[in-house]
Amino acid sequence: MHGLAFFLFLIIVALTLVITYFASKRTKTTSEFYTADSSLTGWQNGLAIAGDYMSAASFLGIAGMIALAGFDGFFYSIGFLVAYLVVLYIVAEPLRNLGKYTMADMIAARFDDKKVRGVAALNTIAISTFYMIAQLVGAGGLIKLLLGIDYVYSVLIVGVLMTIYVVFGGMMATSWVQIVKAVLLMFGTFIISIMVFAKFDFSLIKMFNEVKTATPLGEAFLNPGNKFKDPLDTISLNLALILGTAGLPHILIRFFTVKDAPTARKSVVYATWVIGIFYVLTIFLGFGAAAFVGYDKIVAANPAGNMAAPLLAETLGGDFLFAFISAVAFATILAVVAGLVLSAASAFAHDFYSHILRRGQATEKEQMVAARWAAVGVSILSILLALFAQKMNVAFLVSLAFAVAASANLPILVFTIFWRRFNTTGAITGMIVGLFSALLLVFFSPNVWSPEPGAAILVGEPLFKLANPGIVSIPLGFIAAIIGTLLSSQKEDSKKFDEILVKANTGIKELAN
Amino acid sequence: MALQERSLKERTSIDYTQIAQSSSFQQLMRAKKNFILPLTLFFLIFYFALPILTSYSKVLNSPAIGPISWGWLFAFAQFIMTWTLCALYSKRSAKFDEMVEQIKQEAKEGGSV
């Protein structure tokens, strides 16, 4: 069984390396490295967004959560999808019109200030790093389960591959790895869902009736409240989910890979269809696992339920389907971590090195060297952190990334586009307060502290009772940006805002032709 | 930067304030606001209605279609809502694109470029 899975893993590795080889021929300039020269079509970028977004947490985590907790697991599916309305209605087009390579570019388009760019880049690096550690630690554990390869080697394999994609193939390789992964993931999910549905005679009524008796929860399985007991925590989580996506740097840089705002809009719409269909299918994955694999077997394989989808594949289609779904999970991880390396590396190389250190005076060649070294550096750092965090429960880092994105980035993006009075002081206070309030609240939360030894990272009573900081840190981010703006002595720069307003809404650039 | 170059840049730079104050741009901003603001409020309320209702009441636990409760129907409605609003936005933004084209034309002719 391991042999077959191993073979399919090798195929994935070979395929992605071939992609990287061809992409490397078209990765000579910074524009090609950071944005694939903005040459992607709406459909390509839509699939790449889906491939960038649907992490192992979505595929394995949500399937497991629905299998173990029923309705409550589905909250994630809903929040992850509806968030795209915020992206589409508020940030996608202005971002494409104002930015060049990074999220900080967009804010710097209005505030040409080193401090603003530096803090924005810091946020990008923080978010991408949290997300990456969660992915890498998950990947190490998963590959160990699937192939029996030791955790350290598993992390190293994923780490080396992501480094190769980004260093040699830049955004072009990253995008195509994400596209291939999105297609594979949809295909695999679709096959399992059809098989599950066939077992219920293609009747939703029958499916719902059967899961009522399939799990230890009984009829309660179908009702909310099994996982989330505290109303405030539920709402806090949902806030971070719906507002976080629009501030995730690795998703935002995907909008620079298309030529203009209308194409960016099209790619979000396509992505929303793909992602939406996928999340609807998570019901079939979860219910199928609950009914055909069974609670005990899922928990025995992994207490969090991460093995629910692969085990379901094994139950339905034997070794081959198990190997195939394992390979899909592997491809899923690779695509997501490549996107994260690229977003953190671009913040280091483009924002810190080219703009802050060299004040925009670095040559094209110097910038390329910096970008590649930044990618190597980010990868090494992430691998080391992931090796260090092997024994920790790091699943909460994904929700922390969403909380920071919603608290520190979203307020600034929104005010940059819409608020005439907004100024650099407000931008900096908003970003700093949003970042640190989310971090501190998580540090004092039940994710980190638990009276029971082994249940969390540290032993003791959590000072902050909510698992998700969103309901406190998101309003704080907005309020800090407003207060910082109003208290500062800076004059309103109406002329600059007119320029931003026109650029963001029309895409008119200097020397329009 | 040489002085000569700078004056050239000034002559060819766009007067954004003039565009921002033009009636066609103002019209675009109004049209966008009237479309985006109400729908954004709508989808936020629609979205948060689900966790709020499930957290503070048992209303959605009652069966709607056989074993499928109102909660599941409302959850699925979130997907329908998302796809519908995406389609609506695509349709409406075709109009915005036309308005943008007009603004670009005017900017070229009006000598602000």
XYZ file of C-alpha atoms in Angstrom:
626
model
C 0.000 0.000 0.000
C 2.763 2.407 0.846
C 4.404 1.476 -2.450
C 1.486 2.689 -4.527
C 1.137 5.920 -2.549
C 4.882 6.430 -2.792
C 4.722 6.018 -6.576
C 1.907 8.571 -6.919
C 3.837 10.985 -4.671
C 6.818 10.632 -7.010
C 4.575 11.420 -9.997
C 3.415 14.609 -8.250
C 7.015 15.567 -7.485
C 8.088 14.895 -11.088
C 5.156 16.811 -12.548
C 5.765 19.869 -10.378
C 9.477 19.841 -11.167
C 8.713 19.721 -14.904
C 6.417 22.725 -14.406
C 9.209 24.490 -12.525
C 11.721 23.735 -15.291
C 9.546 25.333 -17.963
C 8.592 28.207 -15.682
C 12.259 28.911 -14.907
C 12.840 29.818 -18.571
C 10.242 32.540 -18.162
C 11.498 33.830 -14.836
C 14.210 36.316 -15.712
C 12.852 39.661 -14.487
C 11.356 40.796 -11.185
C 7.971 41.217 -12.840
C 8.116 37.603 -14.029
C 9.337 36.409 -10.638
C 6.704 38.189 -8.535
C 3.687 38.230 -10.856
C 4.357 35.834 -13.781
C 4.514 39.082 -15.801
C 0.764 39.537 -15.156
C 0.173 37.085 -17.991
C -2.441 34.785 -16.445
C -5.993 34.587 -17.773
C -9.040 34.899 -15.542
C -9.618 31.154 -15.502
C -5.984 30.313 -14.807
C -5.818 32.749 -11.925
C -9.225 31.657 -10.623
C -7.995 28.076 -10.387
C -4.699 29.234 -8.906
C -6.549 31.217 -6.208
C -8.533 28.081 -5.402
C -5.296 26.072 -5.332
C -3.619 28.656 -3.132
C -6.537 28.847 -0.730
C -7.760 25.301 -0.176
C -5.127 24.093 2.238
C -4.799 20.763 3.987
C -6.820 22.417 6.742
C -9.729 22.667 4.313
C -9.415 19.270 2.719
C -8.456 17.116 5.688
C -9.342 19.368 8.617
C -12.911 20.272 7.673
C -13.759 16.759 6.481
C -12.554 15.497 9.857
C -14.369 18.188 11.803
C -17.681 17.475 10.079
C -17.140 13.748 10.608
C -16.530 14.233 14.327
C -18.657 17.274 15.230
C -21.330 17.414 12.502
C -22.833 20.814 11.781
C -20.178 22.860 13.597
C -17.452 21.706 11.216
C -19.473 23.157 8.364
C -19.150 26.688 9.803
C -15.612 26.747 8.430
C -16.812 25.783 4.947
C -19.342 28.611 4.941
C -16.975 31.254 6.322
C -14.115 30.319 3.993
C -16.441 30.776 1.015
C -18.530 33.834 1.933
C -15.239 35.653 2.628
C -14.786 35.870 -1.135
C -17.640 38.354 -1.315
C -15.552 40.719 0.809
C -12.614 40.124 -1.542
C -14.735 40.715 -4.649
C -16.825 43.677 -3.481
C -14.161 45.594 -1.604
C -10.500 44.775 -2.241
C -9.777 42.862 -5.473
C -10.055 45.590 -8.103
C -8.554 48.525 -6.160
C -5.686 46.268 -5.123
C -4.979 45.323 -8.750
C -5.104 48.964 -9.808
C -2.896 50.336 -7.033
C -0.397 47.599 -6.275
C 2.528 46.225 -8.202
C 4.056 43.179 -6.468
C 3.007 43.137 -2.812
C 0.217 44.170 -0.478
C 2.489 46.853 0.975
C 2.773 48.361 -2.531
C -0.893 49.190 -2.456
C -0.675 51.018 0.869
C 2.579 52.682 -0.217
C 0.821 53.916 -3.367
C -0.994 56.315 -1.079
C 1.527 56.785 1.730
C 5.024 56.946 0.336
C 6.501 56.344 3.747
C 9.149 53.831 4.757
C 7.569 53.120 8.126
C 4.193 52.294 6.601
C 5.759 49.965 4.070
C 7.900 48.339 6.737
C 4.995 47.628 9.087
C 2.843 46.325 6.216
C 5.669 44.005 5.159
C 6.081 42.862 8.766
C 2.383 41.905 8.867
C 2.744 39.946 5.643
C 5.707 38.039 7.032
C 3.918 37.334 10.347
C 0.755 36.039 8.664
C 2.587 33.943 6.093
C 4.864 32.444 8.757
C 2.003 31.398 11.070
C 0.180 29.872 8.145
C 3.298 28.136 6.928
C 4.178 26.542 10.280
C 0.645 25.160 10.522
C 0.942 23.744 6.998
C 4.418 22.274 7.419
C 3.745 20.680 10.804
C 0.497 19.267 9.388
C 2.353 18.058 6.303
C 5.049 16.336 8.338
C 2.489 14.508 10.448
C 0.407 13.600 7.427
C 3.206 12.188 5.275
C 4.366 10.214 8.274
C 0.895 8.699 8.532
C 0.519 8.084 4.811
C 3.967 6.878 3.807
C 5.620 6.043 7.086
C 8.446 8.515 6.358
C 9.840 10.098 9.515
C 8.511 13.549 10.459
C 11.853 15.314 10.013
C 12.352 13.948 6.493
C 8.731 14.693 5.573
C 9.129 18.347 6.521
C 12.472 18.512 4.704
C 10.994 17.021 1.509
C 8.120 19.510 1.439
C 10.484 22.332 2.417
C 13.042 21.579 -0.281
C 10.362 21.233 -2.967
C 8.717 24.554 -2.120
C 12.115 26.244 -2.188
C 12.871 24.838 -5.651
C 9.509 25.943 -7.080
C 9.841 29.497 -5.846
C 13.573 30.085 -6.323
C 13.706 28.769 -9.891
C 10.158 29.182 -11.168
C 8.853 32.158 -9.169
C 5.204 33.038 -9.543
C 4.863 31.172 -12.842
C 5.801 27.811 -11.292
C 3.820 28.562 -8.116
C 0.706 29.423 -10.142
C 0.828 26.278 -12.276
C 1.495 24.031 -9.278
C -1.610 25.627 -7.733
C -3.676 25.124 -10.891
C -2.693 21.449 -11.172
C -3.434 20.962 -7.478
C -6.863 22.634 -7.766
C -7.823 20.314 -10.626
C -6.547 17.225 -8.774
C -8.270 18.224 -5.535
C -11.609 18.889 -7.240
C -11.353 15.625 -9.151
C -10.517 13.567 -6.047
C -13.177 15.237 -3.903
C -15.751 14.794 -6.632
C -15.065 11.076 -7.028
C -15.363 10.397 -3.295
C -18.506 12.502 -3.017
C -20.203 10.650 -5.873
C -19.282 7.312 -4.276
C -20.623 8.429 -0.906
C -23.817 9.741 -2.483
C -24.289 6.499 -4.430
C -24.060 4.551 -1.170
C -26.982 6.657 0.098
C -28.918 5.879 -3.133
C -28.438 9.514 -4.236
C -30.866 10.674 -1.600
C -30.032 13.539 0.758
C -32.913 12.483 3.004
C -31.420 9.046 3.362
C -27.953 10.447 3.971
C -29.143 12.724 6.777
C -31.227 9.927 8.291
C -28.314 7.518 8.321
C -25.760 9.834 9.973
C -28.240 10.390 12.810
C -27.408 6.938 14.102
C -23.859 6.599 12.770
C -21.955 8.593 15.399
C -21.714 8.668 19.204
C -23.443 12.066 19.055
C -26.665 10.495 17.765
C -29.275 13.000 16.597
C -27.222 15.895 17.999
C -24.722 15.325 15.161
C -26.953 17.283 12.809
C -27.366 20.237 15.165
C -24.919 23.050 15.920
C -23.266 23.264 19.326
C -21.161 20.103 19.519
C -17.832 21.841 18.986
C -18.581 25.496 19.676
C -20.263 25.913 23.024
C -19.586 29.582 23.665
C -21.737 31.903 21.508
C -19.117 34.672 21.597
C -16.417 32.296 20.430
C -18.580 31.106 17.540
C -19.235 34.668 16.403
C -15.590 35.603 16.927
C -14.458 32.727 14.729
C -16.984 33.617 12.037
C -15.808 37.245 12.078
C -12.203 36.210 11.506
C -13.208 33.774 8.766
C -15.265 36.213 6.720
C -12.953 39.217 7.147
C -9.623 37.399 7.170
C -9.387 36.194 3.583
C -9.425 39.745 2.217
C -6.268 40.459 4.227
C -4.296 37.282 3.511
C -1.143 38.365 1.649
C -0.633 35.113 -0.237
C -4.142 35.406 -1.672
C -3.812 39.147 -2.381
C -0.604 38.805 -4.429
C -2.496 36.491 -6.765
C -4.327 39.542 -8.133
C -1.102 40.963 -9.550
C -0.751 37.955 -11.864
C -3.473 39.198 -14.223
C -3.317 42.173 -16.555
C -6.057 44.436 -15.184
C -8.892 44.904 -12.702
C -11.655 43.332 -14.855
C -9.535 40.173 -15.171
C -8.879 40.209 -11.429
C -12.639 40.383 -10.900
C -13.235 37.478 -13.282
C -10.656 35.369 -11.472
C -12.400 35.911 -8.113
C -15.725 34.885 -9.638
C -14.249 31.695 -11.128
C -12.426 30.963 -7.877
C -15.671 31.397 -5.933
C -17.417 28.797 -8.094
C -14.606 26.278 -7.687
C -14.139 26.911 -3.964
C -17.907 26.915 -3.344
C -18.436 23.565 -5.048
C -15.526 22.137 -3.093
C -16.927 23.280 0.250
C -20.379 21.900 -0.540
C -18.697 18.563 -1.171
C -17.042 18.677 2.273
C -20.485 17.628 3.617
C -20.233 14.395 1.648
C -16.661 13.806 2.807
C -17.590 14.407 6.445
C -20.869 12.516 6.454
C -19.340 9.678 4.441
C -16.466 9.345 6.902
C -18.878 9.438 9.861
C -21.100 6.748 8.334
C -18.618 4.400 6.636
C -15.338 4.803 8.496
C -16.802 5.340 11.926
C -15.928 7.614 14.835
C -13.575 5.231 16.621
C -11.427 4.481 13.599
C -11.096 8.179 12.664
C -10.062 9.221 16.162
C -7.667 6.292 16.489
C -5.817 7.402 13.342
C -5.675 11.069 14.390
C -7.488 12.690 17.351
C -8.250 15.860 15.351
C -9.894 13.850 12.571
C -7.353 14.720 9.877
C -7.342 11.199 8.498
C -11.110 11.097 7.892
C -10.890 11.811 4.144
C -8.021 9.392 3.325
C -9.643 6.645 5.448
C -12.946 7.224 3.677
C -11.148 6.828 0.341
C -9.681 3.556 1.566
C -13.070 2.265 2.708
C -14.755 3.194 -0.574
C -12.091 2.442 -3.151
C -9.386 0.385 -1.507
C -5.657 0.941 -1.764
C -5.647 2.780 -5.047
C -8.126 5.457 -4.034
C -6.376 5.810 -0.681
C -3.065 6.335 -2.452
C -4.628 8.771 -4.894
C -6.275 10.881 -2.180
C -3.044 10.849 -0.183
C -1.217 12.150 -3.245
C -3.883 14.825 -3.687
C -3.357 15.874 -0.068
C 0.392 16.044 -0.742
C -0.137 18.220 -3.850
C -2.501 20.381 -1.780
C 0.194 21.077 0.787
C 2.884 21.792 -1.822
C 0.767 24.355 -3.668
C -0.159 26.232 -0.507
C 3.345 26.388 0.986
C 4.823 27.582 -2.328
C 2.374 30.489 -2.315
C 3.326 31.298 1.279
C 7.070 31.269 0.579
C 6.526 33.622 -2.340
C 4.438 36.083 -0.322
C 6.899 36.203 2.589
C 9.899 36.384 0.244
C 8.391 39.259 -1.734
C 7.822 41.190 1.494
C 11.485 40.680 2.449
C 13.029 41.304 -0.960
C 10.706 43.811 -2.602
C 9.558 45.792 0.439
C 12.466 45.641 2.883
C 15.441 45.270 0.552
C 14.508 47.102 -2.653
C 12.395 49.878 -1.179
C 13.501 50.459 2.387
C 17.158 49.458 2.287
C 18.018 50.500 -1.280
C 15.363 53.210 -1.649
C 14.313 51.935 -5.037
C 17.861 52.315 -6.412
C 18.698 48.614 -6.699
C 19.229 47.280 -10.203
C 16.978 44.637 -11.708
C 19.729 42.062 -11.301
C 20.295 42.915 -7.628
C 16.558 42.694 -6.985
C 16.349 39.243 -8.577
C 19.248 37.971 -6.496
C 17.588 39.384 -3.368
C 14.245 37.806 -4.236
C 15.797 34.364 -4.696
C 17.865 34.585 -1.533
C 14.816 35.791 0.378
C 12.919 32.716 -0.805
C 15.738 30.468 0.390
C 15.906 32.286 3.724
C 12.151 32.136 4.326
C 12.127 28.429 3.505
C 15.002 27.580 5.837
C 13.452 29.581 8.665
C 10.050 27.903 8.188
C 11.575 24.437 8.068
C 13.470 25.083 11.307
C 10.338 26.413 13.027
C 8.325 23.427 11.808
C 10.932 20.970 13.109
C 10.905 22.787 16.439
C 7.084 22.695 16.650
C 6.659 19.019 15.872
C 5.065 18.129 19.202
C 2.882 21.212 19.444
C -0.731 21.423 18.469
C -0.415 24.178 15.870
C -3.839 23.913 14.197
C -4.841 27.212 15.834
C -2.132 29.040 13.857
C -4.378 29.054 10.779
C -7.135 30.854 12.669
C -4.478 33.162 14.136
C -3.345 34.016 10.585
C -6.935 34.820 9.668
C -7.387 36.907 12.818
C -4.216 38.947 12.169
C -5.186 39.416 8.510
C -8.620 40.704 9.529
C -7.375 42.875 12.426
C -4.163 44.345 11.010
C -4.574 44.334 7.222
C -8.228 44.717 6.367
C -8.833 48.035 8.215
C -5.824 49.592 6.452
C -6.816 48.297 3.026
C -10.364 49.604 3.462
C -9.333 53.046 4.743
C -6.618 53.412 2.101
C -9.230 53.018 -0.620
C -12.220 54.781 0.934
C -11.219 57.331 3.569
C -10.010 60.765 2.471
C -8.882 61.816 5.938
C -6.781 58.665 6.544
C -3.033 59.273 7.069
C 0.261 57.508 7.758
C -0.065 57.704 11.561
C -3.452 56.016 11.375
C -2.083 53.355 9.035
C 0.794 52.535 11.367
C -1.230 52.527 14.613
C -3.955 50.404 12.988
C -1.505 47.812 11.712
C 0.526 47.609 14.919
C -2.482 47.457 17.256
C -4.268 44.936 15.014
C -1.224 42.669 14.865
C -0.258 42.766 18.530
C -3.770 42.590 19.959
C -4.445 39.436 17.925
C -1.090 37.968 18.950
C -1.435 38.764 22.653
C -5.021 37.564 22.892
C -4.066 34.268 21.283
C -1.058 33.976 23.561
C -3.339 34.239 26.623
C -6.079 32.063 25.079
C -7.064 28.416 25.646
C -5.054 27.540 22.504
C -1.870 28.115 24.470
C -2.962 27.657 28.111
C -4.834 24.733 29.567
C -5.061 23.512 33.173
C -4.677 19.963 31.873
C -1.066 19.075 31.039
C -0.688 18.184 27.367
C -3.996 19.684 26.260
C -2.352 22.907 25.089
C 1.192 24.273 24.861
C 1.478 25.648 28.414
C -0.168 24.574 31.648
C -2.345 27.094 33.468
C -5.604 29.014 33.323
C -6.054 31.042 30.102
C -6.466 34.759 30.888
C -8.518 35.289 27.728
C -11.407 32.879 27.450
C -12.032 32.899 23.690
C -10.154 30.612 21.326
C -10.476 33.180 18.558
C -9.474 36.820 19.201
C -11.389 38.292 16.238
C -14.301 39.824 18.068
C -11.892 41.943 20.138
C -8.872 42.428 17.870
C -10.724 43.289 14.639
C -12.647 46.251 16.133
C -9.390 47.296 17.884
C -7.578 47.394 14.537
C -10.260 49.615 13.012
C -10.516 51.871 16.088
C -6.734 52.274 16.345
C -6.532 53.294 12.690
C -9.291 55.877 13.203
C -7.898 57.297 16.474
C -4.338 57.377 15.116
C -5.584 59.344 12.130
C -7.633 61.834 14.122
C -4.974 62.471 16.777
C -2.158 63.039 14.312
C -1.192 66.553 13.275
C -0.749 65.578 9.615
C -2.746 67.615 7.137
C -5.242 65.827 4.927
C -3.667 65.318 1.511
C -6.730 65.666 -0.648
C -4.813 65.800 -3.900
C -3.150 62.476 -3.163
C -6.478 60.927 -2.229
C -8.035 62.108 -5.497
C -5.238 60.327 -7.310
C -5.788 57.114 -5.312
C -9.533 57.307 -5.806
C -9.218 57.684 -9.570
C -6.501 55.055 -9.894
C -8.287 52.520 -7.685
C -11.577 52.866 -9.503
C -10.446 53.304 -13.098
C -6.930 51.940 -13.384
C -5.764 55.118 -15.131
C -1.982 55.235 -14.861
C 0.630 57.856 -15.647
C 0.915 58.544 -19.370
C -2.299 56.678 -20.082
C -2.362 55.516 -23.663
C 16.754 64.143 -11.930
C 17.538 66.844 -14.468
C 15.389 69.932 -14.479
C 14.430 69.396 -18.083
C 13.146 65.918 -17.349
C 11.113 67.119 -14.425
C 9.238 69.757 -16.388
C 8.529 67.156 -19.058
C 7.110 64.871 -16.403
C 4.876 67.618 -15.082
C 3.511 68.331 -18.521
C 2.651 64.726 -19.185
C 1.339 63.849 -15.732
C -2.358 63.324 -15.208
C -4.473 65.807 -13.277
C -6.241 63.362 -11.009
C -8.139 65.998 -9.100
C -9.701 67.207 -12.342
C -10.813 63.651 -13.146
C -12.019 63.062 -9.581
C -14.220 66.150 -9.802
C -15.558 65.418 -13.298
C -19.241 64.569 -13.453
C -18.691 61.193 -15.128
C -16.326 60.069 -12.354
C -18.705 61.331 -9.667
C -21.452 59.369 -11.395
C -19.318 56.203 -11.355
C -18.603 56.598 -7.647
C -22.287 57.101 -6.893
C -23.293 54.081 -8.966
C -20.668 51.933 -7.249
C -21.639 53.104 -3.781
C -25.354 52.525 -4.375
C -24.601 49.000 -5.513
C -21.750 47.880 -3.258
C -22.794 49.352 0.081
C -26.317 47.870 0.422
C -25.248 44.469 -0.888
C -22.210 44.331 1.417
C -24.441 45.126 4.386
C -26.899 42.503 3.189
C -24.386 39.679 2.882
C -22.777 40.505 6.241
C -26.162 40.395 7.973
C -27.200 37.256 6.105
C -23.939 35.574 7.045
C -23.935 36.483 10.740
C -27.610 35.583 11.115
C -26.582 31.920 11.003
C -24.047 31.773 13.875
C -26.139 34.212 15.931
C -29.293 32.138 15.508
C -27.509 28.842 16.202
C -25.694 30.264 19.231
C -28.587 31.951 20.966
C -31.578 29.857 19.949
C -32.651 26.388 18.919
C -34.970 27.748 16.249
C -32.972 26.297 13.349
C -32.896 22.794 14.830
C -36.479 22.109 13.811
C -36.844 19.816 10.800
C -37.607 21.382 7.424
C -37.437 18.542 4.910
C -37.511 15.165 6.599
C -34.340 14.873 8.708
C -32.803 18.037 7.211
C -33.190 20.938 9.638
C -33.627 24.636 8.871
C -30.035 25.116 9.997
C -28.714 23.058 7.088
C -31.014 24.827 4.644
C -29.810 28.203 5.914
C -26.212 26.992 5.674
C -26.754 25.936 2.096
C -28.519 29.224 1.375
C -25.200 30.936 2.227
C -23.663 29.211 -0.781
C -26.545 30.179 -3.063
C -26.277 33.733 -1.736
C -22.523 33.879 -2.436
C -22.846 32.610 -6.007
C -25.796 34.903 -6.692
C -23.999 37.988 -5.414
C -20.934 37.053 -7.482
C -23.076 36.816 -10.606
C -24.805 40.101 -9.763
C -21.478 41.831 -9.286
C -20.133 40.515 -12.588
C -23.202 41.754 -14.380
C -23.216 45.179 -12.781
C -19.482 45.711 -13.167
C -19.819 45.435 -16.951
C -21.657 48.747 -16.642
C -18.957 50.176 -14.396
C -16.371 49.170 -17.006
C -18.243 51.175 -19.648
C -18.278 54.216 -17.374
C -14.540 53.807 -16.757
C -13.930 53.736 -20.513
C -15.821 56.998 -20.852
C -13.803 58.600 -18.057
C -10.593 57.502 -19.772
C -11.769 59.012 -23.073
C -12.635 62.297 -21.407
C -9.326 62.372 -19.583
C -7.493 61.999 -22.891
C -9.548 64.616 -24.719
C -9.883 66.999 -21.820
C -6.170 67.660 -21.821
C -5.679 66.416 -18.295
C -3.152 63.985 -19.767
